[in-house]
Amino acid sequence: MPYLTKQYKFCAAHRYWNAGWSEQKNKENFDKDIFIHGHNYLLDVTVSGPINPESGFVINLKILNDIIKYKVLDILDHSQIEKDIGWFSDKQPSTENLVIYIWEQISMDIPLPAKLYKIRLQETPTIYTEYYGLDDE
């Protein structure tokens, strides 16, 4: 089965802070990331499925682009993640949590027979997180 990956870009800011910790413990764990800072994220969305014999595609890219625009980019782009998005009110705005958030926003909207296979989110040139959903999805 083919796997199609489409890449998107967005910019967002965040800061790491655990309100249950002292300032010292926050500094020890998060260092300078306790201050608001931003990233130019690269988001790879991978879908799999059979090739439609009429279109030759696994998924109509206009449909995928619309899903990502309305469910991800319009929400995350130019946000301060932990302040602007309620899902993060009790979670750190890490790439680990972001990939789960993105998966939850789009997985049910991918039109069958295509299926969301993987989310890959790159925060900097040297760090990214991949997520394949839950085992029972």
Tab-separated table of N, CA and C in Angstrom:
chain	number	residue	atom	x	y	z
A	1	MET	N	0.846	-1.181	0.000
A	1	MET	CA	0.000	0.000	0.000
A	1	MET	C	0.892	1.245	0.000
A	2	PRO	N	0.608	2.213	-0.845
A	2	PRO	CA	1.424	3.430	-0.889
A	2	PRO	C	1.166	4.342	0.312
A	3	TYR	N	2.192	5.109	0.630
A	3	TYR	CA	2.132	6.109	1.690
A	3	TYR	C	2.429	7.460	1.051
A	4	LEU	N	1.518	8.398	1.219
A	4	LEU	CA	1.685	9.732	0.660
A	4	LEU	C	1.928	10.697	1.813
A	5	THR	N	2.980	11.518	1.700
A	5	THR	CA	3.286	12.512	2.729
A	5	THR	C	3.213	13.893	2.122
A	6	LYS	N	2.482	14.776	2.804
A	6	LYS	CA	2.365	16.177	2.409
A	6	LYS	C	2.921	17.014	3.543
A	7	GLN	N	3.743	18.004	3.202
A	7	GLN	CA	4.381	18.841	4.209
A	7	GLN	C	3.708	20.208	4.271
A	8	TYR	N	3.568	20.691	5.506
A	8	TYR	CA	2.977	22.008	5.775
A	8	TYR	C	3.912	22.764	6.712
A	9	LYS	N	3.749	24.073	6.745
A	9	LYS	CA	4.570	24.922	7.613
A	9	LYS	C	3.662	25.819	8.438
A	10	PHE	N	4.068	26.053	9.680
A	10	PHE	CA	3.388	27.054	10.493
A	10	PHE	C	4.372	27.590	11.526
A	11	CYS	N	4.084	28.770	12.030
A	11	CYS	CA	4.895	29.419	13.054
A	11	CYS	C	4.059	29.536	14.317
A	12	ALA	N	4.660	29.210	15.443
A	12	ALA	CA	3.941	29.330	16.711
A	12	ALA	C	4.943	29.568	17.829
A	13	ALA	N	4.422	30.145	18.904
A	13	ALA	CA	5.244	30.412	20.086
A	13	ALA	C	4.751	29.552	21.240
A	14	HIS	N	5.621	29.382	22.216
A	14	HIS	CA	5.254	28.673	23.435
A	14	HIS	C	6.298	28.942	24.506
A	15	ARG	N	5.977	28.499	25.681
A	15	ARG	CA	6.945	28.476	26.773
A	15	ARG	C	6.633	27.254	27.605
A	16	TYR	N	7.668	26.712	28.216
A	16	TYR	CA	7.484	25.576	29.108
A	16	TYR	C	7.471	26.078	30.543
A	17	TRP	N	6.477	25.609	31.272
A	17	TRP	CA	6.360	25.984	32.678
A	17	TRP	C	5.411	25.002	33.354
A	18	ASN	N	5.814	24.504	34.495
A	18	ASN	CA	4.957	23.646	35.300
A	18	ASN	C	4.600	24.417	36.557
A	19	ALA	N	3.329	24.801	36.694
A	19	ALA	CA	2.891	25.629	37.820
A	19	ALA	C	3.052	24.917	39.165
A	20	GLY	N	3.139	23.610	39.133
A	20	GLY	CA	3.315	22.848	40.363
A	20	GLY	C	4.761	22.779	40.837
A	21	TRP	N	5.668	23.323	40.057
A	21	TRP	CA	7.089	23.309	40.408
A	21	TRP	C	7.538	24.694	40.840
A	22	SER	N	8.636	24.711	41.566
A	22	SER	CA	9.256	25.988	41.916
A	22	SER	C	9.900	26.593	40.669
A	23	GLU	N	10.220	27.886	40.783
A	23	GLU	CA	10.918	28.537	39.671
A	23	GLU	C	12.241	27.838	39.393
A	24	GLN	N	12.926	27.445	40.447
A	24	GLN	CA	14.218	26.765	40.291
A	24	GLN	C	14.062	25.432	39.548
A	25	LYS	N	13.054	24.650	39.926
A	25	LYS	CA	12.839	23.362	39.260
A	25	LYS	C	12.464	23.564	37.796
A	26	ASN	N	11.635	24.592	37.505
A	26	ASN	CA	11.309	24.897	36.116
A	26	ASN	C	12.572	25.242	35.335
A	27	LYS	N	13.430	26.080	35.913
A	27	LYS	CA	14.684	26.445	35.236
A	27	LYS	C	15.571	25.232	35.028
A	28	GLU	N	15.637	24.343	36.013
A	28	GLU	CA	16.471	23.139	35.895
A	28	GLU	C	15.970	22.220	34.782
A	29	ASN	N	14.667	22.145	34.616
A	29	ASN	CA	14.099	21.234	33.622
A	29	ASN	C	13.965	21.843	32.238
A	30	PHE	N	13.645	23.128	32.183
A	30	PHE	CA	13.347	23.753	30.898
A	30	PHE	C	14.371	24.788	30.454
A	31	ASP	N	15.287	25.158	31.318
A	31	ASP	CA	16.339	26.121	31.005
A	31	ASP	C	15.723	27.412	30.435
A	32	LYS	N	16.250	27.899	29.323
A	32	LYS	CA	15.773	29.157	28.743
A	32	LYS	C	14.388	29.039	28.116
A	33	ASP	N	13.898	27.807	27.953
A	33	ASP	CA	12.585	27.619	27.352
A	33	ASP	C	11.444	27.985	28.297
A	34	ILE	N	11.760	28.473	29.504
A	34	ILE	CA	10.712	29.016	30.371
A	34	ILE	C	10.232	30.367	29.847
A	35	PHE	N	11.006	30.947	28.941
A	35	PHE	CA	10.628	32.218	28.329
A	35	PHE	C	9.894	31.954	27.018
A	36	ILE	N	8.983	32.850	26.661
A	36	ILE	CA	8.243	32.700	25.404
A	36	ILE	C	9.219	32.764	24.238
A	37	HIS	N	9.111	31.798	23.363
A	37	HIS	CA	9.949	31.741	22.165
A	37	HIS	C	9.151	31.061	21.059
A	38	GLY	N	9.590	31.214	19.832
A	38	GLY	CA	8.837	30.674	18.709
A	38	GLY	C	9.647	29.740	17.844
A	39	HIS	N	8.916	29.006	17.013
A	39	HIS	CA	9.526	28.062	16.077
A	39	HIS	C	8.818	28.148	14.735
A	40	ASN	N	9.553	27.812	13.694
A	40	ASN	CA	8.993	27.600	12.363
A	40	ASN	C	8.868	26.089	12.198
A	41	TYR	N	7.668	25.590	12.437
A	41	TYR	CA	7.438	24.143	12.436
A	41	TYR	C	7.254	23.612	11.020
A	42	LEU	N	7.716	22.388	10.815
A	42	LEU	CA	7.428	21.628	9.597
A	42	LEU	C	6.577	20.434	10.000
A	43	LEU	N	5.407	20.343	9.406
A	43	LEU	CA	4.454	19.280	9.711
A	43	LEU	C	4.328	18.360	8.505
A	44	ASP	N	4.644	17.099	8.694
A	44	ASP	CA	4.454	16.095	7.653
A	44	ASP	C	3.250	15.240	8.037
A	45	VAL	N	2.287	15.152	7.133
A	45	VAL	CA	1.104	14.327	7.334
A	45	VAL	C	1.179	13.196	6.319
A	46	THR	N	1.190	11.967	6.801
A	46	THR	CA	1.290	10.797	5.931
A	46	THR	C	-0.003	10.010	5.984
A	47	VAL	N	-0.564	9.753	4.811
A	47	VAL	CA	-1.758	8.916	4.700
A	47	VAL	C	-1.422	7.692	3.857
A	48	SER	N	-2.152	6.630	4.102
A	48	SER	CA	-1.979	5.413	3.308
A	48	SER	C	-3.344	4.961	2.827
A	49	GLY	N	-3.320	4.130	1.822
A	49	GLY	CA	-4.574	3.589	1.302
A	49	GLY	C	-4.400	3.120	-0.118
A	50	PRO	N	-5.445	2.541	-0.641
A	50	PRO	CA	-5.385	2.088	-2.026
A	50	PRO	C	-5.413	3.277	-2.983
A	51	ILE	N	-4.847	3.084	-4.138
A	51	ILE	CA	-4.865	4.122	-5.162
A	51	ILE	C	-6.216	4.093	-5.873
A	52	ASN	N	-6.863	5.236	-5.922
A	52	ASN	CA	-8.119	5.342	-6.655
A	52	ASN	C	-7.796	5.175	-8.140
A	53	PRO	N	-8.372	4.173	-8.805
A	53	PRO	CA	-8.018	3.931	-10.211
A	53	PRO	C	-8.431	5.061	-11.153
A	54	GLU	N	-9.403	5.856	-10.763
A	54	GLU	CA	-9.858	6.947	-11.623
A	54	GLU	C	-8.972	8.184	-11.491
A	55	SER	N	-8.555	8.517	-10.255
A	55	SER	CA	-7.740	9.722	-10.047
A	55	SER	C	-6.248	9.407	-10.028
A	56	GLY	N	-5.908	8.178	-9.658
A	56	GLY	CA	-4.508	7.815	-9.502
A	56	GLY	C	-3.934	8.235	-8.158
A	57	PHE	N	-4.761	8.703	-7.234
A	57	PHE	CA	-4.312	9.217	-5.944
A	57	PHE	C	-4.798	8.353	-4.790
A	58	VAL	N	-4.051	8.397	-3.690
A	58	VAL	CA	-4.480	7.794	-2.437
A	58	VAL	C	-5.538	8.673	-1.784
A	59	ILE	N	-5.347	9.994	-1.895
A	59	ILE	CA	-6.273	10.971	-1.338
A	59	ILE	C	-6.256	12.203	-2.227
A	60	ASN	N	-7.387	12.847	-2.340
A	60	ASN	CA	-7.476	14.100	-3.069
A	60	ASN	C	-6.739	15.160	-2.248
A	61	LEU	N	-5.670	15.729	-2.787
A	61	LEU	CA	-4.854	16.678	-2.027
A	61	LEU	C	-5.619	17.951	-1.659
A	62	LYS	N	-6.595	18.339	-2.446
A	62	LYS	CA	-7.390	19.508	-2.069
A	62	LYS	C	-8.145	19.219	-0.777
A	63	ILE	N	-8.689	18.039	-0.653
A	63	ILE	CA	-9.400	17.667	0.579
A	63	ILE	C	-8.431	17.630	1.749
A	64	LEU	N	-7.266	17.010	1.576
A	64	LEU	CA	-6.274	16.953	2.657
A	64	LEU	C	-5.822	18.358	3.038
A	65	ASN	N	-5.531	19.192	2.047
A	65	ASN	CA	-5.105	20.565	2.332
A	65	ASN	C	-6.168	21.338	3.112
A	66	ASP	N	-7.434	21.159	2.737
A	66	ASP	CA	-8.513	21.846	3.443
A	66	ASP	C	-8.617	21.371	4.894
A	67	ILE	N	-8.496	20.075	5.121
A	67	ILE	CA	-8.553	19.533	6.478
A	67	ILE	C	-7.433	20.132	7.322
A	68	ILE	N	-6.219	20.123	6.794
A	68	ILE	CA	-5.074	20.633	7.549
A	68	ILE	C	-5.208	22.142	7.774
A	69	LYS	N	-5.663	22.859	6.772
A	69	LYS	CA	-5.829	24.310	6.934
A	69	LYS	C	-6.795	24.627	8.063
A	70	TYR	N	-7.995	24.040	8.011
A	70	TYR	CA	-9.042	24.419	8.962
A	70	TYR	C	-8.860	23.803	10.341
A	71	LYS	N	-8.301	22.604	10.409
A	71	LYS	CA	-8.209	21.902	11.691
A	71	LYS	C	-6.867	22.080	12.395
A	72	VAL	N	-5.841	22.541	11.647
A	72	VAL	CA	-4.501	22.643	12.241
A	72	VAL	C	-3.907	24.027	12.033
A	73	LEU	N	-3.662	24.401	10.788
A	73	LEU	CA	-2.931	25.635	10.505
A	73	LEU	C	-3.672	26.879	10.989
A	74	ASP	N	-4.977	26.964	10.744
A	74	ASP	CA	-5.731	28.135	11.176
A	74	ASP	C	-5.739	28.271	12.701
A	75	ILE	N	-5.517	27.188	13.403
A	75	ILE	CA	-5.525	27.199	14.868
A	75	ILE	C	-4.124	27.434	15.427
A	76	LEU	N	-3.145	26.720	14.907
A	76	LEU	CA	-1.791	26.777	15.472
A	76	LEU	C	-0.954	27.944	14.954
A	77	ASP	N	-1.119	28.307	13.691
A	77	ASP	CA	-0.241	29.317	13.103
A	77	ASP	C	-0.376	30.649	13.828
A	78	HIS	N	0.757	31.193	14.237
A	78	HIS	CA	0.861	32.463	14.951
A	78	HIS	C	0.112	32.463	16.288
A	79	SER	N	0.054	31.298	16.913
A	79	SER	CA	-0.544	31.203	18.247
A	79	SER	C	0.557	31.150	19.294
A	80	GLN	N	0.175	31.400	20.536
A	80	GLN	CA	1.002	31.002	21.669
A	80	GLN	C	0.295	29.768	22.200
A	81	ILE	N	0.820	28.632	21.868
A	81	ILE	CA	0.126	27.354	21.962
A	81	ILE	C	-0.542	27.134	23.314
A	82	GLU	N	0.207	27.227	24.395
A	82	GLU	CA	-0.338	26.887	25.716
A	82	GLU	C	-1.357	27.907	26.224
A	83	LYS	N	-1.384	29.092	25.634
A	83	LYS	CA	-2.356	30.117	26.047
A	83	LYS	C	-3.576	30.147	25.139
A	84	ASP	N	-3.388	29.930	23.863
A	84	ASP	CA	-4.458	30.119	22.884
A	84	ASP	C	-5.280	28.870	22.599
A	85	ILE	N	-4.774	27.699	22.931
A	85	ILE	CA	-5.451	26.455	22.565
A	85	ILE	C	-5.800	25.700	23.846
A	86	GLY	N	-7.093	25.584	24.104
A	86	GLY	CA	-7.576	24.988	25.345
A	86	GLY	C	-7.054	23.602	25.628
A	87	TRP	N	-6.812	22.809	24.597
A	87	TRP	CA	-6.331	21.433	24.767
A	87	TRP	C	-5.031	21.408	25.565
A	88	PHE	N	-4.261	22.494	25.499
A	88	PHE	CA	-2.961	22.559	26.172
A	88	PHE	C	-3.042	23.193	27.565
A	89	SER	N	-4.228	23.443	28.076
A	89	SER	CA	-4.350	24.118	29.371
A	89	SER	C	-3.699	23.315	30.497
A	90	ASP	N	-3.635	21.998	30.360
A	90	ASP	CA	-3.000	21.156	31.386
A	90	ASP	C	-1.869	20.303	30.810
A	91	LYS	N	-1.327	20.748	29.654
A	91	LYS	CA	-0.254	20.000	28.997
A	91	LYS	C	0.845	20.949	28.539
A	92	GLN	N	2.058	20.459	28.519
A	92	GLN	CA	3.166	21.241	27.980
A	92	GLN	C	3.018	21.316	26.454
A	93	PRO	N	3.418	22.425	25.841
A	93	PRO	CA	3.316	22.576	24.389
A	93	PRO	C	4.506	21.950	23.651
A	94	SER	N	4.825	20.730	24.014
A	94	SER	CA	5.950	20.012	23.420
A	94	SER	C	5.553	19.408	22.077
A	95	THR	N	6.538	19.044	21.282
A	95	THR	CA	6.215	18.377	20.015
A	95	THR	C	5.526	17.040	20.286
A	96	GLU	N	5.864	16.407	21.406
A	96	GLU	CA	5.222	15.143	21.763
A	96	GLU	C	3.716	15.328	21.945
A	97	ASN	N	3.326	16.393	22.633
A	97	ASN	CA	1.899	16.661	22.806
A	97	ASN	C	1.277	17.231	21.538
A	98	LEU	N	2.020	18.024	20.796
A	98	LEU	CA	1.479	18.605	19.560
A	98	LEU	C	1.094	17.542	18.536
A	99	VAL	N	1.893	16.503	18.383
A	99	VAL	CA	1.542	15.476	17.385
A	99	VAL	C	0.267	14.740	17.782
A	100	ILE	N	0.073	14.520	19.077
A	100	ILE	CA	-1.162	13.879	19.541
A	100	ILE	C	-2.346	14.809	19.280
A	101	TYR	N	-2.185	16.086	19.607
A	101	TYR	CA	-3.238	17.069	19.350
A	101	TYR	C	-3.612	17.094	17.871
A	102	ILE	N	-2.619	17.171	16.992
A	102	ILE	CA	-2.884	17.227	15.552
A	102	ILE	C	-3.593	15.957	15.087
A	103	TRP	N	-3.121	14.805	15.554
A	103	TRP	CA	-3.755	13.532	15.194
A	103	TRP	C	-5.237	13.549	15.563
A	104	GLU	N	-5.525	13.978	16.796
A	104	GLU	CA	-6.907	14.012	17.264
A	104	GLU	C	-7.771	14.972	16.448
A	105	GLN	N	-7.172	16.049	15.935
A	105	GLN	CA	-7.923	17.026	15.157
A	105	GLN	C	-8.299	16.496	13.776
A	106	ILE	N	-7.441	15.651	13.182
A	106	ILE	CA	-7.654	15.315	11.762
A	106	ILE	C	-7.948	13.853	11.471
A	107	SER	N	-7.647	12.926	12.366
A	107	SER	CA	-7.706	11.503	12.007
A	107	SER	C	-9.090	11.065	11.537
A	108	MET	N	-10.130	11.576	12.149
A	108	MET	CA	-11.481	11.152	11.779
A	108	MET	C	-11.987	11.831	10.499
A	109	ASP	N	-11.284	12.848	10.039
A	109	ASP	CA	-11.720	13.572	8.847
A	109	ASP	C	-11.075	13.084	7.552
A	110	ILE	N	-10.088	12.219	7.653
A	110	ILE	CA	-9.453	11.682	6.442
A	110	ILE	C	-10.463	10.764	5.757
A	111	PRO	N	-10.825	11.071	4.502
A	111	PRO	CA	-11.876	10.280	3.841
A	111	PRO	C	-11.407	8.863	3.493
A	112	LEU	N	-12.248	7.909	3.846
A	112	LEU	CA	-11.973	6.508	3.511
A	112	LEU	C	-11.984	6.342	2.000
A	113	PRO	N	-11.230	5.421	1.468
A	113	PRO	CA	-10.507	4.372	2.164
A	113	PRO	C	-9.109	4.785	2.664
A	114	ALA	N	-8.720	6.051	2.452
A	114	ALA	CA	-7.426	6.511	2.975
A	114	ALA	C	-7.484	6.516	4.498
A	115	LYS	N	-6.312	6.445	5.107
A	115	LYS	CA	-6.222	6.424	6.562
A	115	LYS	C	-4.986	7.217	6.977
A	116	LEU	N	-5.136	7.986	8.042
A	116	LEU	CA	-3.983	8.698	8.581
A	116	LEU	C	-2.986	7.670	9.106
A	117	TYR	N	-1.755	7.761	8.630
A	117	TYR	CA	-0.719	6.803	9.008
A	117	TYR	C	0.260	7.383	10.029
A	118	LYS	N	0.709	8.626	9.789
A	118	LYS	CA	1.747	9.197	10.646
A	118	LYS	C	1.689	10.711	10.620
A	119	ILE	N	2.016	11.293	11.770
A	119	ILE	CA	2.261	12.726	11.889
A	119	ILE	C	3.719	12.882	12.289
A	120	ARG	N	4.426	13.752	11.607
A	120	ARG	CA	5.811	14.071	11.966
A	120	ARG	C	5.891	15.587	12.099
A	121	LEU	N	6.360	16.035	13.250
A	121	LEU	CA	6.452	17.467	13.494
A	121	LEU	C	7.884	17.820	13.854
A	122	GLN	N	8.483	18.687	13.028
A	122	GLN	CA	9.855	19.133	13.255
A	122	GLN	C	9.815	20.534	13.846
A	123	GLU	N	10.439	20.668	15.023
A	123	GLU	CA	10.461	21.942	15.726
A	123	GLU	C	11.704	22.757	15.390
A	124	THR	N	12.834	22.076	15.286
A	124	THR	CA	14.106	22.705	14.919
A	124	THR	C	14.800	21.760	13.947
A	125	PRO	N	15.904	22.177	13.347
A	125	PRO	CA	16.611	21.265	12.438
A	125	PRO	C	17.095	19.977	13.111
A	126	THR	N	17.152	19.967	14.450
A	126	THR	CA	17.713	18.794	15.127
A	126	THR	C	16.713	18.022	15.980
A	127	ILE	N	15.435	18.423	16.000
A	127	ILE	CA	14.470	17.678	16.804
A	127	ILE	C	13.120	17.596	16.111
A	128	TYR	N	12.569	16.389	16.112
A	128	TYR	CA	11.227	16.168	15.600
A	128	TYR	C	10.604	15.002	16.360
A	129	THR	N	9.280	14.923	16.284
A	129	THR	CA	8.534	13.837	16.917
A	129	THR	C	7.629	13.220	15.871
A	130	GLU	N	7.538	11.892	15.908
A	130	GLU	CA	6.640	11.160	15.026
A	130	GLU	C	5.576	10.473	15.863
A	131	TYR	N	4.370	10.372	15.300
A	131	TYR	CA	3.264	9.729	16.011
A	131	TYR	C	2.448	8.919	15.016
A	132	TYR	N	2.134	7.683	15.416
A	132	TYR	CA	1.388	6.753	14.566
A	132	TYR	C	0.001	6.450	15.111
A	133	GLY	N	-0.467	7.237	16.051
A	133	GLY	CA	-1.781	7.005	16.627
A	133	GLY	C	-1.741	5.897	17.656
A	134	LEU	N	-2.895	5.649	18.229
A	134	LEU	CA	-3.016	4.558	19.195
A	134	LEU	C	-3.121	3.243	18.460
A	135	ASP	N	-2.753	2.168	19.125
A	135	ASP	CA	-2.770	0.851	18.492
A	135	ASP	C	-4.150	0.439	18.021
A	136	ASP	N	-5.194	0.904	18.697
A	136	ASP	CA	-6.548	0.476	18.329
A	136	ASP	C	-7.244	1.425	17.354
A	137	GLU	N	-6.533	2.414	16.821
A	137	GLU	CA	-7.152	3.350	15.867
A	137	GLU	C	-7.088	2.779	14.462
